[in-house]
Every structure is written in structure tokens, then in C-alpha cells.
């Protein structure tokens, strides 16, 4: 249960692990956001006044609905559908084989120009992607990184494996599942 106090210019442009349960104006041109999520072992958040915020819902019979929040850089506007399609493919593919994604939300963050080191990261209910402004489909970016980082919701997130000491439990199984989803 985390509260984040940001300047008003970030209104609507904050993402974090879990479900946003509060957005409240504070004195001095500030906004308070509160996020809550049970059964997670890590937390991450982001804010950028330039984000394009895209909300969508994943729905598939037999798998719980998931609210998808995409925080997209303006220069990557053309990648919106590719991010959402790959997130839904991951929710479906991993969900059908390993069991439904156990959280009600998935936040996908598109890193800014010069922030490539922030791309391709995973936290519970929160992943960072990565793409280029004119990324051809054959490069499989943002698709590959989105599906791969989503997979860590299972092999890092739910299993809580130690990626450093036993990488095969995280990267190995995840690579296998990513190939199944993409293939």
C-alpha cells in the first residue's frame, strides 16, 4: 500500500505496481496517488508528464479480465497497437498454459529516448518495454520484450525465484514459454 505525492503536472501520468485506489488533490498544486496490491514482493513506479496514457482490457473466456495501462512515449504513438496486441497474447498464452494471471492490472511502461537501460524490466504487475520510433515488425520490438517481461510475472513474480543464483528458474522457463506464445 503505497502513496506517491507528485506535482500537479503529472496528473494522470503516474503508473505503479498494483491497483490505483486513490487520486486526490493536495495543497500546493500537488496530487496524491495511492496504489495497493496484495501478495507481491517488489514495487516500482513511474511518472512522466509527457506519457500518452492508453487503457484497455484483456478479456478471454476462462481467464480473468485484466486492466492494461500503457504509458507510451509520444514519439512511439505508432507502436500502441503492437504493445497492446503483444500484452494480450502474453496474457492469453501464459494464462492458458500456466494458469490465469492472478492480478487485476498490468502496467506497461515505454521508456523515453535515452532511457533504454530502463527497458526490459519486470516488477509485479508492472513491466517496461522498449521500441524505436520506426521499428519494423520484423524487429519484433516491442512485441518480444513485452511478452518476455510479462512472463517474469510468473517465473520471477509468482515463484519469487532468485534470478542471480538460479537463472534457469527465471530466464530459462520464461524463454521456453515466450517461444510457445510467439510461435
N, CA and C atoms as an extended XYZ file, in Angstrom:
549
Properties=species:S:1:pos:R:3:atomname:S:1:resname:S:1:resid:I:1 pbc="F F F"
N         0.876       -1.160        0.000 N   UNK     1
C         0.000        0.000        0.000 CA  UNK     1
C         0.915        1.212        0.000 C   UNK     1
N         1.022        1.884       -1.157 N   UNK     2
C         1.990        2.962       -1.329 CA  UNK     2
C         1.281        4.230       -1.784 C   UNK     2
N         1.650        5.351       -1.162 N   UNK     3
C         1.154        6.667       -1.572 CA  UNK     3
C         2.304        7.447       -2.192 C   UNK     3
N         2.010        8.124       -3.295 N   UNK     4
C         3.007        8.893       -4.028 CA  UNK     4
C         2.473       10.308       -4.218 C   UNK     4
N         3.246       11.286       -3.802 N   UNK     5
C         2.888       12.704       -3.874 CA  UNK     5
C         3.704       13.328       -5.002 C   UNK     5
N         3.015       13.818       -6.053 N   UNK     6
C         3.713       14.367       -7.218 CA  UNK     6
C         3.189       15.760       -7.550 C   UNK     6
N         3.985       16.574       -8.263 N   UNK     7
C         3.493       17.861       -8.742 CA  UNK     7
C         2.288       17.671       -9.668 C   UNK     7
N         1.400       18.645       -9.711 N   UNK     8
C         0.156       18.561      -10.475 CA  UNK     8
C         0.383       18.320      -11.970 C   UNK     8
N         1.533       18.694      -12.505 N   UNK     9
C         1.781       18.467      -13.943 CA  UNK     9
C         1.843       16.980      -14.295 C   UNK     9
N         1.940       16.111      -13.280 N   UNK    10
C         1.954       14.663      -13.503 CA  UNK    10
C         0.570       14.039      -13.361 C   UNK    10
N        -0.465       14.849      -13.188 N   UNK    11
C        -1.823       14.326      -13.023 CA  UNK    11
C        -2.170       13.378      -14.175 C   UNK    11
N        -2.578       12.174      -13.807 N   UNK    12
C        -2.963       11.173      -14.798 CA  UNK    12
C        -1.804       10.472      -15.478 C   UNK    12
N        -0.591       10.820      -15.119 N   UNK    13
C         0.594       10.290      -15.804 CA  UNK    13
C         1.509        9.515      -14.845 C   UNK    13
N         0.904        8.842      -13.863 N   UNK    14
C         1.640        8.052      -12.874 CA  UNK    14
C         1.199        6.598      -13.000 C   UNK    14
N         2.162        5.706      -12.991 N   UNK    15
C         1.868        4.274      -13.005 CA  UNK    15
C         2.668        3.594      -11.915 C   UNK    15
N         2.154        2.481      -11.412 N   UNK    16
C         2.854        1.779      -10.338 CA  UNK    16
C         2.370        0.342      -10.234 C   UNK    16
N         3.093       -0.423       -9.434 N   UNK    17
C         2.664       -1.770       -9.095 CA  UNK    17
C         1.295       -1.704       -8.444 C   UNK    17
N         0.385       -2.556       -8.876 N   UNK    18
C        -0.904       -2.684       -8.218 CA  UNK    18
C        -2.019       -1.853       -8.819 C   UNK    18
N        -3.084       -1.738       -8.048 N   UNK    19
C        -4.308       -1.044       -8.449 CA  UNK    19
C        -4.297        0.353       -7.859 C   UNK    19
N        -4.572        1.343       -8.697 N   UNK    20
C        -4.709        2.706       -8.169 CA  UNK    20
C        -6.027        2.789       -7.417 C   UNK    20
N        -5.947        3.083       -6.135 N   UNK    21
C        -7.149        3.143       -5.304 CA  UNK    21
C        -7.498        4.571       -4.902 C   UNK    21
N        -6.593        5.513       -5.209 N   UNK    22
C        -6.899        6.909       -4.845 CA  UNK    22
C        -6.100        7.856       -5.717 C   UNK    22
N        -6.736        8.962       -6.082 N   UNK    23
C        -6.103       10.104       -6.732 CA  UNK    23
C        -6.739       11.329       -6.090 C   UNK    23
N        -5.944       12.104       -5.369 N   UNK    24
C        -6.508       13.203       -4.577 CA  UNK    24
C        -5.645       14.452       -4.725 C   UNK    24
N        -6.305       15.597       -4.916 N   UNK    25
C        -5.600       16.872       -4.955 CA  UNK    25
C        -5.081       17.207       -3.570 C   UNK    25
N        -3.875       17.761       -3.536 N   UNK    26
C        -3.262       18.219       -2.295 CA  UNK    26
C        -2.982       19.705       -2.401 C   UNK    26
N        -2.797       20.358       -1.279 N   UNK    27
C        -2.437       21.778       -1.325 CA  UNK    27
C        -1.114       21.974       -2.066 C   UNK    27
N        -0.943       23.161       -2.615 N   UNK    28
C         0.321       23.498       -3.262 CA  UNK    28
C         0.502       22.879       -4.626 C   UNK    28
N        -0.592       22.711       -5.368 N   UNK    29
C        -0.505       22.175       -6.735 CA  UNK    29
C         0.174       20.802       -6.781 C   UNK    29
N        -0.310       19.911       -5.934 N   UNK    30
C         0.225       18.553       -5.867 CA  UNK    30
C        -0.915       17.551       -5.949 C   UNK    30
N        -0.583       16.318       -6.303 N   UNK    31
C        -1.572       15.248       -6.415 CA  UNK    31
C        -1.026       14.029       -5.670 C   UNK    31
N        -1.892       13.381       -4.936 N   UNK    32
C        -1.528       12.163       -4.223 CA  UNK    32
C        -2.138       10.968       -4.947 C   UNK    32
N        -1.304        9.983       -5.234 N   UNK    33
C        -1.753        8.717       -5.802 CA  UNK    33
C        -1.491        7.627       -4.773 C   UNK    33
N        -2.431        6.702       -4.695 N   UNK    34
C        -2.267        5.565       -3.785 CA  UNK    34
C        -2.511        4.280       -4.576 C   UNK    34
N        -1.561        3.351       -4.453 N   UNK    35
C        -1.621        2.061       -5.138 CA  UNK    35
C        -1.576        0.954       -4.095 C   UNK    35
N        -2.329       -0.095       -4.364 N   UNK    36
C        -2.379       -1.226       -3.433 CA  UNK    36
C        -2.347       -2.528       -4.224 C   UNK    36
N        -1.574       -3.496       -3.691 N   UNK    37
C        -1.542       -4.827       -4.293 CA  UNK    37
C        -1.124       -5.840       -3.238 C   UNK    37
N        -1.924       -6.871       -3.093 N   UNK    38
C        -1.607       -7.963       -2.172 CA  UNK    38
C        -0.632       -8.938       -2.831 C   UNK    38
N         0.117       -9.640       -2.017 N   UNK    39
C         0.944      -10.778       -2.442 CA  UNK    39
C         1.973      -10.437       -3.507 C   UNK    39
N         2.703       -9.350       -3.323 N   UNK    40
C         3.829       -9.026       -4.202 CA  UNK    40
C         5.070       -8.816       -3.338 C   UNK    40
N         6.229       -9.011       -3.934 N   UNK    41
C         7.481       -8.895       -3.191 CA  UNK    41
C         8.358       -7.760       -3.688 C   UNK    41
N         7.825       -6.922       -4.551 N   UNK    42
C         8.596       -5.810       -5.090 CA  UNK    42
C         7.620       -4.715       -5.506 C   UNK    42
N         8.123       -3.507       -5.691 N   UNK    43
C         7.292       -2.371       -6.070 CA  UNK    43
C         8.091       -1.464       -6.998 C   UNK    43
N         7.412       -0.913       -8.000 N   UNK    44
C         8.028        0.054       -8.896 CA  UNK    44
C         6.980        1.097       -9.279 C   UNK    44
N         7.445        2.271       -9.649 N   UNK    45
C         6.514        3.302      -10.109 CA  UNK    45
C         7.221        4.210      -11.101 C   UNK    45
N         6.421        4.988      -11.824 N   UNK    46
C         6.934        5.906      -12.827 CA  UNK    46
C         6.007        7.103      -12.942 C   UNK    46
N         6.560        8.213      -13.402 N   UNK    47
C         5.769        9.413      -13.691 CA  UNK    47
C         6.474       10.188      -14.797 C   UNK    47
N         5.704       10.647      -15.755 N   UNK    48
C         6.242       11.442      -16.857 CA  UNK    48
C         5.088       12.280      -17.398 C   UNK    48
N         5.209       13.600      -17.358 N   UNK    49
C         4.090       14.434      -17.823 CA  UNK    49
C         3.804       14.281      -19.313 C   UNK    49
N         4.720       13.676      -20.051 N   UNK    50
C         4.536       13.512      -21.492 CA  UNK    50
C         3.897       12.182      -21.896 C   UNK    50
N         3.694       11.265      -20.960 N   UNK    51
C         3.109        9.980      -21.326 CA  UNK    51
C         1.791       10.147      -22.064 C   UNK    51
N         1.602        9.318      -23.078 N   UNK    52
C         0.283        9.101      -23.654 CA  UNK    52
C        -0.276        7.915      -22.883 C   UNK    52
N        -1.400        8.089      -22.246 N   UNK    53
C        -1.973        7.034      -21.414 CA  UNK    53
C        -3.039        6.299      -22.221 C   UNK    53
N        -2.844        4.998      -22.360 N   UNK    54
C        -3.773        4.159      -23.106 CA  UNK    54
C        -4.278        3.078      -22.154 C   UNK    54
N        -5.578        3.009      -21.985 N   UNK    55
C        -6.188        1.980      -21.151 CA  UNK    55
C        -6.964        1.024      -22.034 C   UNK    55
N        -6.824       -0.254      -21.738 N   UNK    56
C        -7.510       -1.298      -22.492 CA  UNK    56
C        -7.830       -2.429      -21.520 C   UNK    56
N        -8.626       -3.387      -21.962 N   UNK    57
C        -8.975       -4.528      -21.123 CA  UNK    57
C        -8.729       -5.809      -21.904 C   UNK    57
N        -8.060       -6.757      -21.257 N   UNK    58
C        -7.908       -8.094      -21.813 CA  UNK    58
C        -9.095       -8.915      -21.338 C   UNK    58
N        -9.777       -9.559      -22.283 N   UNK    59
C       -10.904      -10.448      -21.957 CA  UNK    59
C       -10.768      -11.722      -22.774 C   UNK    59
N       -10.867      -12.853      -22.065 N   UNK    60
C       -10.860      -14.143      -22.744 CA  UNK    60
C       -11.616      -15.122      -21.848 C   UNK    60
N       -12.515      -15.907      -22.431 N   UNK    61
C       -13.256      -16.884      -21.614 CA  UNK    61
C       -12.306      -17.796      -20.838 C   UNK    61
N       -12.615      -17.995      -19.569 N   UNK    62
C       -11.817      -18.867      -18.717 CA  UNK    62
C       -10.632      -18.211      -18.062 C   UNK    62
N       -10.358      -16.964      -18.434 N   UNK    63
C        -9.245      -16.211      -17.849 CA  UNK    63
C        -9.822      -14.883      -17.360 C   UNK    63
N        -9.459      -14.492      -16.153 N   UNK    64
C        -9.993      -13.254      -15.573 CA  UNK    64
C        -9.620      -12.040      -16.416 C   UNK    64
N       -10.522      -11.059      -16.451 N   UNK    65
C       -10.236       -9.796      -17.129 CA  UNK    65
C        -9.057       -9.105      -16.461 C   UNK    65
N        -8.251       -8.424      -17.276 N   UNK    66
C        -7.103       -7.675      -16.771 CA  UNK    66
C        -7.141       -6.279      -17.387 C   UNK    66
N        -7.056       -5.262      -16.530 N   UNK    67
C        -6.975       -3.874      -16.984 CA  UNK    67
C        -5.532       -3.607      -17.399 C   UNK    67
N        -5.328       -3.187      -18.647 N   UNK    68
C        -3.988       -2.883      -19.162 CA  UNK    68
C        -3.830       -1.373      -19.216 C   UNK    68
N        -2.743       -0.885      -18.611 N   UNK    69
C        -2.389        0.537      -18.656 CA  UNK    69
C        -1.075        0.640      -19.420 C   UNK    69
N        -1.112        1.296      -20.555 N   UNK    70
C         0.094        1.519      -21.355 CA  UNK    70
C         0.485        2.978      -21.209 C   UNK    70
N         1.696        3.216      -20.743 N   UNK    71
C         2.237        4.570      -20.607 CA  UNK    71
C         3.273        4.730      -21.712 C   UNK    71
N         2.872        5.419      -22.764 N   UNK    72
C         3.589        5.431      -24.034 CA  UNK    72
C         4.247        6.782      -24.286 C   UNK    72
N         5.458        6.749      -24.806 N   UNK    73
C         6.128        7.983      -25.211 CA  UNK    73
C         5.455        8.527      -26.475 C   UNK    73
N         5.280        9.840      -26.574 N   UNK    74
C         4.582       10.413      -27.741 CA  UNK    74
C         5.202        9.994      -29.079 C   UNK    74
N         6.522        9.887      -29.140 N   UNK    75
C         7.173        9.524      -30.406 CA  UNK    75
C         6.943        8.063      -30.783 C   UNK    75
N         6.376        7.274      -29.857 N   UNK    76
C         6.089        5.863      -30.135 CA  UNK    76
C         4.593        5.597      -30.305 C   UNK    76
N         3.849        6.639      -30.579 N   UNK    77
C         2.392        6.524      -30.749 CA  UNK    77
C         2.022        5.418      -31.743 C   UNK    77
N         2.805        5.263      -32.776 N   UNK    78
C         2.506        4.252      -33.798 CA  UNK    78
C         2.702        2.829      -33.281 C   UNK    78
N         3.315        2.657      -32.120 N   UNK    79
C         3.561        1.328      -31.550 CA  UNK    79
C         2.448        0.877      -30.594 C   UNK    79
N         1.451        1.717      -30.360 N   UNK    80
C         0.390        1.412      -29.393 CA  UNK    80
C        -0.244        0.045      -29.627 C   UNK    80
N        -0.720       -0.200      -30.816 N   UNK    81
C        -1.408       -1.471      -31.099 CA  UNK    81
C        -0.469       -2.655      -30.933 C   UNK    81
N         0.786       -2.479      -31.282 N   UNK    82
C         1.748       -3.571      -31.148 CA  UNK    82
C         1.985       -3.924      -29.679 C   UNK    82
N         2.098       -2.918      -28.834 N   UNK    83
C         2.239       -3.176      -27.394 CA  UNK    83
C         1.006       -3.913      -26.861 C   UNK    83
N        -0.177       -3.398      -27.189 N   UNK    84
C        -1.403       -3.999      -26.647 CA  UNK    84
C        -1.633       -5.409      -27.176 C   UNK    84
N        -1.384       -5.624      -28.452 N   UNK    85
C        -1.558       -6.957      -29.030 CA  UNK    85
C        -0.611       -7.961      -28.377 C   UNK    85
N         0.633       -7.558      -28.152 N   UNK    86
C         1.588       -8.485      -27.538 CA  UNK    86
C         1.253       -8.736      -26.073 C   UNK    86
N         0.777       -7.721      -25.353 N   UNK    87
C         0.373       -7.924      -23.952 CA  UNK    87
C        -0.791       -8.909      -23.876 C   UNK    87
N        -1.747       -8.765      -24.766 N   UNK    88
C        -2.902       -9.671      -24.765 CA  UNK    88
C        -2.493      -11.086      -25.177 C   UNK    88
N        -1.568      -11.198      -26.118 N   UNK    89
C        -1.068      -12.521      -26.497 CA  UNK    89
C        -0.376      -13.185      -25.310 C   UNK    89
N         0.379      -12.414      -24.549 N   UNK    90
C         1.064      -12.958      -23.372 CA  UNK    90
C         0.061      -13.362      -22.297 C   UNK    90
N        -0.908      -12.509      -22.016 N   UNK    91
C        -1.930      -12.843      -21.018 CA  UNK    91
C        -2.669      -14.123      -21.407 C   UNK    91
N        -2.959      -14.276      -22.679 N   UNK    92
C        -3.650      -15.465      -23.157 CA  UNK    92
C        -2.745      -16.693      -23.135 C   UNK    92
N        -1.571      -16.590      -23.743 N   UNK    93
C        -0.679      -17.731      -23.873 CA  UNK    93
C        -0.176      -18.266      -22.546 C   UNK    93
N         0.344      -17.400      -21.712 N   UNK    94
C         0.818      -17.842      -20.397 CA  UNK    94
C        -0.370      -18.298      -19.551 C   UNK    94
N        -1.491      -17.583      -19.663 N   UNK    95
C        -2.670      -17.928      -18.866 CA  UNK    95
C        -3.240      -19.295      -19.188 C   UNK    95
N        -3.257      -19.661      -20.466 N   UNK    96
C        -3.799      -20.960      -20.860 CA  UNK    96
C        -2.888      -22.108      -20.438 C   UNK    96
N        -1.580      -21.891      -20.421 N   UNK    97
C        -0.631      -22.961      -20.096 CA  UNK    97
C        -0.315      -23.013      -18.603 C   UNK    97
N        -0.055      -21.851      -17.989 N   UNK    98
C         0.417      -21.818      -16.602 CA  UNK    98
C        -0.663      -21.444      -15.594 C   UNK    98
N        -1.798      -21.010      -16.075 N   UNK    99
C        -2.863      -20.543      -15.191 CA  UNK    99
C        -3.046      -19.049      -15.361 C   UNK    99
N        -4.253      -18.581      -15.090 N   UNK   100
C        -4.547      -17.164      -15.297 CA  UNK   100
C        -3.632      -16.241      -14.502 C   UNK   100
N        -3.314      -15.120      -15.111 N   UNK   101
C        -2.581      -14.041      -14.450 CA  UNK   101
C        -3.371      -13.671      -13.191 C   UNK   101
N        -2.748      -13.654      -12.026 N   UNK   102
C        -3.510      -13.513      -10.782 CA  UNK   102
C        -3.804      -12.087      -10.326 C   UNK   102
N        -3.448      -11.106      -11.123 N   UNK   103
C        -3.629       -9.712      -10.709 CA  UNK   103
C        -4.646       -9.021      -11.618 C   UNK   103
N        -5.309       -7.989      -11.125 N   UNK   104
C        -6.319       -7.308      -11.952 CA  UNK   104
C        -5.756       -6.282      -12.926 C   UNK   104
N        -4.470       -5.929      -12.788 N   UNK   105
C        -3.889       -4.907      -13.653 CA  UNK   105
C        -2.532       -5.330      -14.191 C   UNK   105
N        -2.182       -4.751      -15.334 N   UNK   106
C        -0.841       -4.849      -15.896 CA  UNK   106
C        -0.490       -3.472      -16.438 C   UNK   106
N         0.577       -2.886      -15.926 N   UNK   107
C         1.053       -1.596      -16.412 CA  UNK   107
C         2.287       -1.832      -17.266 C   UNK   107
N         2.270       -1.271      -18.475 N   UNK   108
C         3.397       -1.377      -19.404 CA  UNK   108
C         3.942        0.030      -19.610 C   UNK   108
N         5.229        0.195      -19.349 N   UNK   109
C         5.875        1.499      -19.471 CA  UNK   109
C         6.811        1.474      -20.669 C   UNK   109
N         6.653        2.441      -21.544 N   UNK   110
C         7.511        2.615      -22.704 CA  UNK   110
C         8.587        3.646      -22.323 C   UNK   110
N         9.854        3.222      -22.200 N   UNK   111
C        10.900        4.155      -21.764 CA  UNK   111
C        11.151        5.278      -22.763 C   UNK   111
N        11.614        6.424      -22.269 N   UNK   112
C        11.890        7.558      -23.150 CA  UNK   112
C        13.192        7.395      -23.919 C   UNK   112
N        13.356        8.233      -24.934 N   UNK   113
C        14.609        8.297      -25.678 CA  UNK   113
C        15.741        8.540      -24.680 C   UNK   113
N        16.806        7.786      -24.798 N   UNK   114
C        17.930        7.920      -23.878 CA  UNK   114
C        17.761        7.095      -22.615 C   UNK   114
N        16.606        6.443      -22.457 N   UNK   115
C        16.341        5.644      -21.268 CA  UNK   115
C        16.285        4.158      -21.574 C   UNK   115
N        17.020        3.722      -22.586 N   UNK   116
C        16.958        2.312      -22.990 CA  UNK   116
C        17.374        1.366      -21.874 C   UNK   116
N        18.221        1.830      -20.958 N   UNK   117
C        18.621        0.993      -19.827 CA  UNK   117
C        17.453        0.659      -18.914 C   UNK   117
N        16.386        1.439      -19.010 N   UNK   118
C        15.185        1.185      -18.202 CA  UNK   118
C        14.245        0.209      -18.897 C   UNK   118
N        14.510       -0.105      -20.148 N   UNK   119
C        13.644       -1.005      -20.893 CA  UNK   119
C        13.916       -2.461      -20.545 C   UNK   119
N        12.902       -3.288      -20.723 N   UNK   120
C        13.057       -4.709      -20.492 CA  UNK   120
C        13.244       -5.064      -19.031 C   UNK   120
N        12.396       -4.515      -18.182 N   UNK   121
C        12.457       -4.819      -16.745 CA  UNK   121
C        11.095       -5.313      -16.275 C   UNK   121
N        11.120       -6.067      -15.174 N   UNK   122
C         9.892       -6.643      -14.645 CA  UNK   122
C         9.772       -6.410      -13.153 C   UNK   122
N         8.568       -6.065      -12.765 N   UNK   123
C         8.175       -5.918      -11.364 CA  UNK   123
C         6.747       -6.462      -11.294 C   UNK   123
N         6.266       -6.829      -10.134 N   UNK   124
C         4.899       -7.354      -10.081 CA  UNK   124
C         3.879       -6.353      -10.649 C   UNK   124
N         3.097       -6.782      -11.589 N   UNK   125
C         2.033       -6.054      -12.287 CA  UNK   125
C         2.540       -4.869      -13.112 C   UNK   125
N         3.844       -4.750      -13.299 N   UNK   126
C         4.458       -3.552      -13.884 CA  UNK   126
C         5.686       -3.986      -14.680 C   UNK   126
N         5.678       -3.729      -15.991 N   UNK   127
C         6.835       -4.073      -16.819 CA  UNK   127
C         7.230       -2.869      -17.656 C   UNK   127
N         8.486       -2.859      -18.081 N   UNK   128
C         8.919       -1.847      -19.029 CA  UNK   128
C         9.215       -2.536      -20.353 C   UNK   128
N         8.855       -1.868      -21.418 N   UNK   129
C         9.047       -2.411      -22.752 CA  UNK   129
C        10.267       -1.813      -23.407 C   UNK   129
N        10.150       -1.591      -24.675 N   UNK   130
C        11.233       -0.995      -25.438 CA  UNK   130
C        10.932       -1.104      -26.916 C   UNK   130
N        11.116       -0.005      -27.610 N   UNK   131
C        10.893        0.018      -29.049 CA  UNK   131
C        11.653        1.199      -29.624 C   UNK   131
N        11.534        1.379      -30.909 N   UNK   132
C        12.120        2.521      -31.605 CA  UNK   132
C        10.997        3.221      -32.350 C   UNK   132
N        11.206        4.455      -32.656 N   UNK   133
C        10.154        5.239      -33.303 CA  UNK   133
C         9.670        4.607      -34.597 C   UNK   133
N        10.567        4.045      -35.354 N   UNK   134
C        10.190        3.459      -36.636 CA  UNK   134
C        10.571        1.985      -36.666 C   UNK   134
N        10.219        1.259      -35.642 N   UNK   135
C        10.587       -0.148      -35.511 CA  UNK   135
C         9.780       -1.014      -36.479 C   UNK   135
N        10.460       -1.638      -37.468 N   UNK   136
C         9.734       -2.519      -38.375 CA  UNK   136
C         9.247       -3.770      -37.640 C   UNK   136
N         8.156       -4.341      -38.099 N   UNK   137
C         7.570       -5.515      -37.467 CA  UNK   137
C         8.585       -6.654      -37.382 C   UNK   137
N         9.443       -6.806      -38.373 N   UNK   138
C        10.413       -7.904      -38.372 CA  UNK   138
C        11.404       -7.810      -37.213 C   UNK   138
N        11.570       -6.632      -36.606 N   UNK   139
C        12.460       -6.493      -35.447 CA  UNK   139
C        11.829       -7.072      -34.182 C   UNK   139
N        10.512       -7.292      -34.205 N   UNK   140
C         9.807       -7.871      -33.067 CA  UNK   140
C         9.985       -7.042      -31.793 C   UNK   140
N        10.004       -5.725      -31.966 N   UNK   141
C        10.143       -4.827      -30.833 CA  UNK   141
C         9.121       -3.709      -31.013 C   UNK   141
N         8.120       -3.687      -30.188 N   UNK   142
C         8.083       -4.037      -28.773 CA  UNK   142
C         7.548       -5.425      -28.435 C   UNK   142
N         7.140       -6.211      -29.420 N   UNK   143
C         6.463       -7.476      -29.132 CA  UNK   143
C         7.283       -8.419      -28.259 C   UNK   143
N         8.500       -8.730      -28.671 N   UNK   144
C         9.317       -9.696      -27.947 CA  UNK   144
C         9.593       -9.290      -26.509 C   UNK   144
N         9.971       -8.029      -26.320 N   UNK   145
C        10.297       -7.584      -24.964 CA  UNK   145
C         9.044       -7.540      -24.088 C   UNK   145
N         7.905       -7.178      -24.646 N   UNK   146
C         6.669       -7.134      -23.861 CA  UNK   146
C         6.270       -8.531      -23.405 C   UNK   146
N         6.281       -9.484      -24.318 N   UNK   147
C         5.918      -10.853      -23.960 CA  UNK   147
C         6.917      -11.430      -22.965 C   UNK   147
N         8.193      -11.201      -23.200 N   UNK   148
C         9.217      -11.737      -22.301 CA  UNK   148
C         9.085      -11.155      -20.891 C   UNK   148
N         8.971       -9.848      -20.793 N   UNK   149
C         8.890       -9.225      -19.461 CA  UNK   149
C         7.588       -9.607      -18.759 C   UNK   149
N         6.515       -9.766      -19.527 N   UNK   150
C         5.282      -10.257      -18.905 CA  UNK   150
C         5.510      -11.637      -18.294 C   UNK   150
N         6.235      -12.494      -18.989 N   UNK   151
C         6.488      -13.844      -18.489 CA  UNK   151
C         7.143      -13.865      -17.128 C   UNK   151
N         7.906      -12.835      -16.822 N   UNK   152
C         8.528      -12.763      -15.498 CA  UNK   152
C         7.483      -12.589      -14.390 C   UNK   152
N         6.269      -12.245      -14.753 N   UNK   153
C         5.206      -12.174      -13.743 CA  UNK   153
C         5.011      -13.553      -13.106 C   UNK   153
N         5.291      -14.592      -13.870 N   UNK   154
C         5.160      -15.960      -13.374 CA  UNK   154
C         6.461      -16.453      -12.748 C   UNK   154
N         7.570      -16.367      -13.500 N   UNK   155
C         8.806      -17.030      -13.072 CA  UNK   155
C         9.659      -16.208      -12.122 C   UNK   155
N         9.452      -14.965      -12.054 N   UNK   156
C        10.107      -14.146      -11.032 CA  UNK   156
C         9.062      -13.730      -10.008 C   UNK   156
N         7.925      -13.305      -10.494 N   UNK   157
C         6.895      -12.768       -9.610 CA  UNK   157
C         6.230      -13.798       -8.728 C   UNK   157
N         5.608      -14.797       -9.315 N   UNK   158
C         4.858      -15.772       -8.526 CA  UNK   158
C         5.755      -16.797       -7.848 C   UNK   158
N         6.779      -17.278       -8.553 N   UNK   159
C         7.692      -18.237       -7.941 CA  UNK   159
C         8.659      -17.555       -6.972 C   UNK   159
N         8.878      -16.249       -7.171 N   UNK   160
C         9.840      -15.484       -6.368 CA  UNK   160
C        11.213      -16.146       -6.411 C   UNK   160
N        11.589      -16.603       -7.603 N   UNK   161
C        12.886      -17.254       -7.767 CA  UNK   161
C        14.004      -16.212       -7.666 C   UNK   161
N        15.195      -16.703       -7.326 N   UNK   162
C        16.365      -15.843       -7.239 CA  UNK   162
C        17.046      -15.863       -8.605 C   UNK   162
N        16.856      -14.811       -9.362 N   UNK   163
C        17.350      -14.736      -10.728 CA  UNK   163
C        18.873      -14.853      -10.784 C   UNK   163
N        19.550      -14.399       -9.765 N   UNK   164
C        21.014      -14.426       -9.740 CA  UNK   164
C        21.550      -15.827       -9.459 C   UNK   164
N        20.983      -16.500       -8.460 N   UNK   165
C        21.501      -17.811       -8.062 CA  UNK   165
C        20.986      -18.958       -8.928 C   UNK   165
N        19.775      -18.835       -9.451 N   UNK   166
C        19.195      -19.901      -10.262 CA  UNK   166
C        18.491      -19.307      -11.486 C   UNK   166
N        19.281      -18.760      -12.417 N   UNK   167
C        18.666      -18.095      -13.567 CA  UNK   167
C        17.800      -19.007      -14.422 C   UNK   167
N        18.078      -20.288      -14.426 N   UNK   168
C        17.272      -21.218      -15.224 CA  UNK   168
C        15.822      -21.241      -14.751 C   UNK   168
N        15.572      -20.971      -13.453 N   UNK   169
C        14.193      -20.943      -12.951 CA  UNK   169
C        13.425      -19.737      -13.467 C   UNK   169
N        14.142      -18.695      -13.794 N   UNK   170
C        13.505      -17.464      -14.255 CA  UNK   170
C        13.656      -17.337      -15.772 C   UNK   170
N        14.853      -17.070      -16.220 N   UNK   171
C        15.085      -16.845      -17.652 CA  UNK   171
C        14.851      -18.108      -18.479 C   UNK   171
N        15.275      -19.229      -17.987 N   UNK   172
C        15.149      -20.464      -18.766 CA  UNK   172
C        13.707      -20.835      -19.044 C   UNK   172
N        12.911      -20.960      -18.000 N   UNK   173
C        11.497      -21.301      -18.194 CA  UNK   173
C        10.767      -20.207      -18.952 C   UNK   173
N        11.126      -18.962      -18.669 N   UNK   174
C        10.452      -17.855      -19.337 CA  UNK   174
C        10.752      -17.849      -20.835 C   UNK   174
N        12.003      -18.103      -21.212 N   UNK   175
C        12.348      -18.168      -22.636 CA  UNK   175
C        11.544      -19.268      -23.338 C   UNK   175
N        11.411      -20.408      -22.677 N   UNK   176
C        10.627      -21.503      -23.233 CA  UNK   176
C         9.178      -21.056      -23.471 C   UNK   176
N         8.563      -20.447      -22.459 N   UNK   177
C         7.169      -20.012      -22.586 CA  UNK   177
C         7.026      -18.897      -23.621 C   UNK   177
N         7.988      -17.993      -23.661 N   UNK   178
C         7.937      -16.918      -24.651 CA  UNK   178
C         7.930      -17.511      -26.061 C   UNK   178
N         8.765      -18.515      -26.296 N   UNK   179
C         8.789      -19.178      -27.608 CA  UNK   179
C         7.452      -19.840      -27.931 C   UNK   179
N         6.807      -20.422      -26.922 N   UNK   180
C         5.488      -21.048      -27.137 CA  UNK   180
C         4.438      -20.000      -27.514 C   UNK   180
N         4.480      -18.857      -26.841 N   UNK   181
C         3.492      -17.799      -27.102 CA  UNK   181
C         3.727      -17.177      -28.473 C   UNK   181
N         4.969      -16.886      -28.790 N   UNK   182
C         5.293      -16.236      -30.058 CA  UNK   182
C         5.121      -17.199      -31.227 C   UNK   182
N         5.486      -18.486      -31.010 N   UNK   183
C         5.449      -19.492      -32.074 CA  UNK   183
C         4.066      -19.820      -32.429 C   UNK   183
